[in-house]
CSV table of C-alpha atoms in Angstrom, one decimal:
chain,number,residue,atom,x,y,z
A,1,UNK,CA,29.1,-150.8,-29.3
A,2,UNK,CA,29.1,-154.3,-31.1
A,3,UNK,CA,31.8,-153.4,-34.1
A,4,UNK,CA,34.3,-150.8,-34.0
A,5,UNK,CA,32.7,-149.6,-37.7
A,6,UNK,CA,29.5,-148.1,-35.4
A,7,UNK,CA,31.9,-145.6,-33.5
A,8,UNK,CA,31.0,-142.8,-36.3
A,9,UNK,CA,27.6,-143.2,-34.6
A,10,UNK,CA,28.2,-143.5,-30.8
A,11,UNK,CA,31.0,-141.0,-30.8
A,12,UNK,CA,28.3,-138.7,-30.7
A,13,UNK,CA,26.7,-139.6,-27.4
A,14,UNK,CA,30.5,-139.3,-26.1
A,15,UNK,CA,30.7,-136.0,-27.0
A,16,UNK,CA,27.2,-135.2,-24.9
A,17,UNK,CA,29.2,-136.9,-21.9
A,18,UNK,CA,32.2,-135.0,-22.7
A,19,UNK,CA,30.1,-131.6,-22.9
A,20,UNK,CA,28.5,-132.3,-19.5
A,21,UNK,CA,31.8,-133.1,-17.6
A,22,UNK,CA,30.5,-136.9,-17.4
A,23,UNK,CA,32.9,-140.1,-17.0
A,24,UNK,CA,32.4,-142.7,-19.9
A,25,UNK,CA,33.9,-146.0,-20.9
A,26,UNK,CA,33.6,-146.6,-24.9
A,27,UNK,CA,34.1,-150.5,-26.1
A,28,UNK,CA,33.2,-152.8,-28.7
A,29,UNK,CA,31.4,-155.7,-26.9
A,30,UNK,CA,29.6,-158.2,-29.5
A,31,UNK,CA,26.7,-160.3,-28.5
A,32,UNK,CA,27.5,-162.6,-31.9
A,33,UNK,CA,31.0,-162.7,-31.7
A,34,UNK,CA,32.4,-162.2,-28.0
A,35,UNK,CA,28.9,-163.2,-26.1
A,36,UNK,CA,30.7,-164.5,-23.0
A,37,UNK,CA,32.5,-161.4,-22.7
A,38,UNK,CA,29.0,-159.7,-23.3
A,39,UNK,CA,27.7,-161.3,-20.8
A,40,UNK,CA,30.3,-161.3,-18.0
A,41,UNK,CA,31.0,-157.4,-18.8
A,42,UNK,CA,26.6,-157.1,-17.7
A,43,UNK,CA,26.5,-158.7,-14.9
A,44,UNK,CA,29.5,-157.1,-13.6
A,45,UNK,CA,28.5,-153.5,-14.9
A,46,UNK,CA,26.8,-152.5,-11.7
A,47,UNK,CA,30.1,-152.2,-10.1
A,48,UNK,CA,31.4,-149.6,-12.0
A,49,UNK,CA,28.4,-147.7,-14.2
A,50,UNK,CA,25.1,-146.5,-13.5
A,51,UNK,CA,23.7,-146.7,-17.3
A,52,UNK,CA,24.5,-148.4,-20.3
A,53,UNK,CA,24.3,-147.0,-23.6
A,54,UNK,CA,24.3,-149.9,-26.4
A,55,UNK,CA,24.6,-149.2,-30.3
A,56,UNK,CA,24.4,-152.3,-32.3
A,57,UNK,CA,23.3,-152.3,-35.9
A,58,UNK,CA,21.5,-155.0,-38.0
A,59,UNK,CA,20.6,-158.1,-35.7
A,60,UNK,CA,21.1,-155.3,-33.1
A,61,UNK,CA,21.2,-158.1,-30.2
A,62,UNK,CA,23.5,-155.8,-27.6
A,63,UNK,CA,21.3,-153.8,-26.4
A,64,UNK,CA,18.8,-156.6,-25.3
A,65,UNK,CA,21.6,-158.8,-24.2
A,66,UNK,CA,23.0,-156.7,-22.2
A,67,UNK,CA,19.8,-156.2,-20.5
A,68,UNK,CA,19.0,-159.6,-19.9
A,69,UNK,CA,22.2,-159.8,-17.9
A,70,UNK,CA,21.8,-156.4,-15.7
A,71,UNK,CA,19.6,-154.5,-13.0
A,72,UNK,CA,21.1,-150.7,-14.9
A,73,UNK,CA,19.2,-149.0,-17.1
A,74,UNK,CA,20.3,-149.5,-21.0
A,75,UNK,CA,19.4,-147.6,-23.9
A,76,UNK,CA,19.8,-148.9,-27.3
A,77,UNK,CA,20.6,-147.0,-29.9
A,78,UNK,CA,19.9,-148.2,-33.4
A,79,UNK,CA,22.9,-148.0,-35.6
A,80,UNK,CA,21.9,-147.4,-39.9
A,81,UNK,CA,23.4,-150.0,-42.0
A,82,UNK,CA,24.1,-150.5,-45.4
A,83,UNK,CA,20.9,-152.4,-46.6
A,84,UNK,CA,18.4,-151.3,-44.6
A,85,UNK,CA,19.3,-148.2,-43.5
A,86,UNK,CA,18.8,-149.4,-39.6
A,87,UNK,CA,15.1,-150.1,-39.7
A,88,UNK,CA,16.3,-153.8,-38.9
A,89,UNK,CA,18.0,-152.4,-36.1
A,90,UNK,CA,15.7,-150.1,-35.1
A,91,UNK,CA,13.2,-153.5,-35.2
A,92,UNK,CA,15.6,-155.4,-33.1
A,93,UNK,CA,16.0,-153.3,-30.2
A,94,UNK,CA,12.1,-152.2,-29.6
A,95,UNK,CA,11.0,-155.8,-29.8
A,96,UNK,CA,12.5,-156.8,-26.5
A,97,UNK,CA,10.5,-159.4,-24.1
A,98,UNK,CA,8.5,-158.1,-21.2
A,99,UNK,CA,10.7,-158.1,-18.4
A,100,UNK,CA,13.5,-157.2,-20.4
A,101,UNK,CA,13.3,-153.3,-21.4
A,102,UNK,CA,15.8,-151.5,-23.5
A,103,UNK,CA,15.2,-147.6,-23.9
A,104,UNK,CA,15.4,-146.7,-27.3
A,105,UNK,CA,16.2,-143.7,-29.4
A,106,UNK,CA,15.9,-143.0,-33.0
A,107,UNK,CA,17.9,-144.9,-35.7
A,108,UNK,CA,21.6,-143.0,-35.4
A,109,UNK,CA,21.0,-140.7,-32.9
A,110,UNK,CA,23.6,-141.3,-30.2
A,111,UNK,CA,23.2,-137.9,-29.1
A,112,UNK,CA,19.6,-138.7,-27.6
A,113,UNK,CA,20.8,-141.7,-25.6
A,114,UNK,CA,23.0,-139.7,-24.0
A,115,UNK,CA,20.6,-137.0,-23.2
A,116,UNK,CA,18.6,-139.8,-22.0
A,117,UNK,CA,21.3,-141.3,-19.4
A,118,UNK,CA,21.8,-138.0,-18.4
A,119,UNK,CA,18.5,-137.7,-17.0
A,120,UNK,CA,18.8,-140.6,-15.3
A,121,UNK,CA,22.1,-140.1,-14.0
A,122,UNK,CA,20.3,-137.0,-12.9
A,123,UNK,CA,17.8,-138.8,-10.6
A,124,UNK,CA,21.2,-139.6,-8.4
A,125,UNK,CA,23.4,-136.4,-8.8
A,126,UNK,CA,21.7,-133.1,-8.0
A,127,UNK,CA,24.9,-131.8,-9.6
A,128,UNK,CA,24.1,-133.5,-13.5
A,129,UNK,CA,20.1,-132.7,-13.0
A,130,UNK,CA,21.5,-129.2,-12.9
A,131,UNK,CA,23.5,-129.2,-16.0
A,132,UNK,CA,20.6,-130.7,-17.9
A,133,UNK,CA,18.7,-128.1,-16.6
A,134,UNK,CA,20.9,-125.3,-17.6
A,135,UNK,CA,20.9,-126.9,-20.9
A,136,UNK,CA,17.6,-127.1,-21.2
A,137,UNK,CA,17.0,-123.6,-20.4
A,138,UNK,CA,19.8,-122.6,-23.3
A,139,UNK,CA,18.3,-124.7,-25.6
A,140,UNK,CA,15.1,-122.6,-25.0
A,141,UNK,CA,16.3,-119.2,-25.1
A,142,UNK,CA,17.9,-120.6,-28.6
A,143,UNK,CA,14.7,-121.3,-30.0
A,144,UNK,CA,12.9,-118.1,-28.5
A,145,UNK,CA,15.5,-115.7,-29.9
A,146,UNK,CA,14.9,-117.2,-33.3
A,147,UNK,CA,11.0,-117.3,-33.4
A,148,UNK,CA,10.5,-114.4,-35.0
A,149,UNK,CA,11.9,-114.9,-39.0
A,150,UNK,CA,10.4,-111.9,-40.4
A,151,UNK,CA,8.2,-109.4,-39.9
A,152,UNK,CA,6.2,-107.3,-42.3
C-alpha cells in the first residue's frame, strides 16, 4: 500500500488471504516518497510472490509503478480519499500505457483484488482453484436459499 493511512482498505483483501489459508506480505511501499525502494522491491518480487496487489489513493502511481518494474501480475486497487472520494484514484490506475497493465477493481474494494489473485494463484495450485471453487459454490447456494422472499 503507499501510506499506512490506506490499511483500513487493504486489510480487507488480507482477510480473503487469511480465509483461504494463503501466505501474504502487507507493506507500505511509496512510489512518491520511497520510489527506489518501489522499484528495487518490483523487480525483485518475482523471487518471492506470484501477484501483487497495489492500493494507492489519489495520484495512485503504485500500482502502475510497480508494474513497470515486474513480469507478476498486479492489481490495483483504488483507495477513496478525502476530496474526491477515489475517482482520482480510480483514474490513475485504469489509465496505464499499453504494455503496462494493472488489473483493477472498484474504488475500496480490496476484497475483489484478492478474489482476483486468487484466481490467478489458482492457474498454478490445483489446491487454491479448489478453494475458490468451493467458495464459489457456497456463495451460490447462499443466494439460492434466499431467492424466494415471499410468497403469496
Amino acid at each position: 500500500m503507499g501510506s499506512v493511512h490506506d490499511l483500513d482498505v487493504m486489510k480487507e483483501a488480507m482477510d480473503v488471504l487469511e480465509k483461504f489459508g494463503v501466505s501474504y506480505e502487507a507493506r507500505v511501499v511509496s512510489a512518491h516518497r520511497t520510489p527506489d525502494f518501489m522499484a528495487e522491491f518490483a523487480k525483485n518480487a518475482e523471487r518471492e510472490f506470484d501477484v501483487i496487489i497495489a492500493g494507492a489513493g489519489g495520484a495512485a502511481h503504485l500500482p502502475g509503478m510497480t508494474a513497470s518494474h515486474t513480469v507478476l501480475p498486479v492489481i490495483g486497487v483504488p483507495v477513496p480519499t478525502k476530496h474526491l472520494g477515489g475517482l482520482d484514484s480510480l483514474l490513475s490506475i485504469v489509465q496505464m500505457p499499453r504494455g503496462v497493465p494493472v488489473a483493477t477493481v472498484a474504488i475500496g474494494n480490496a476484497a475483489n483484488a484478492a478474489y482476483l489473485a486468487l484466481r490467478i494463484l489458482g492457474i498454478k495450485y490445483p489446491e487454491i482453484r479448489e478453494r475458490v471453487r468451493r467458495f464459489m459454490e457456497e456463495v451460490r447456494d447462499e443466494v439460492l436459499k434466499s431467492s424466494l422472499i415471499k410468497r403469496f
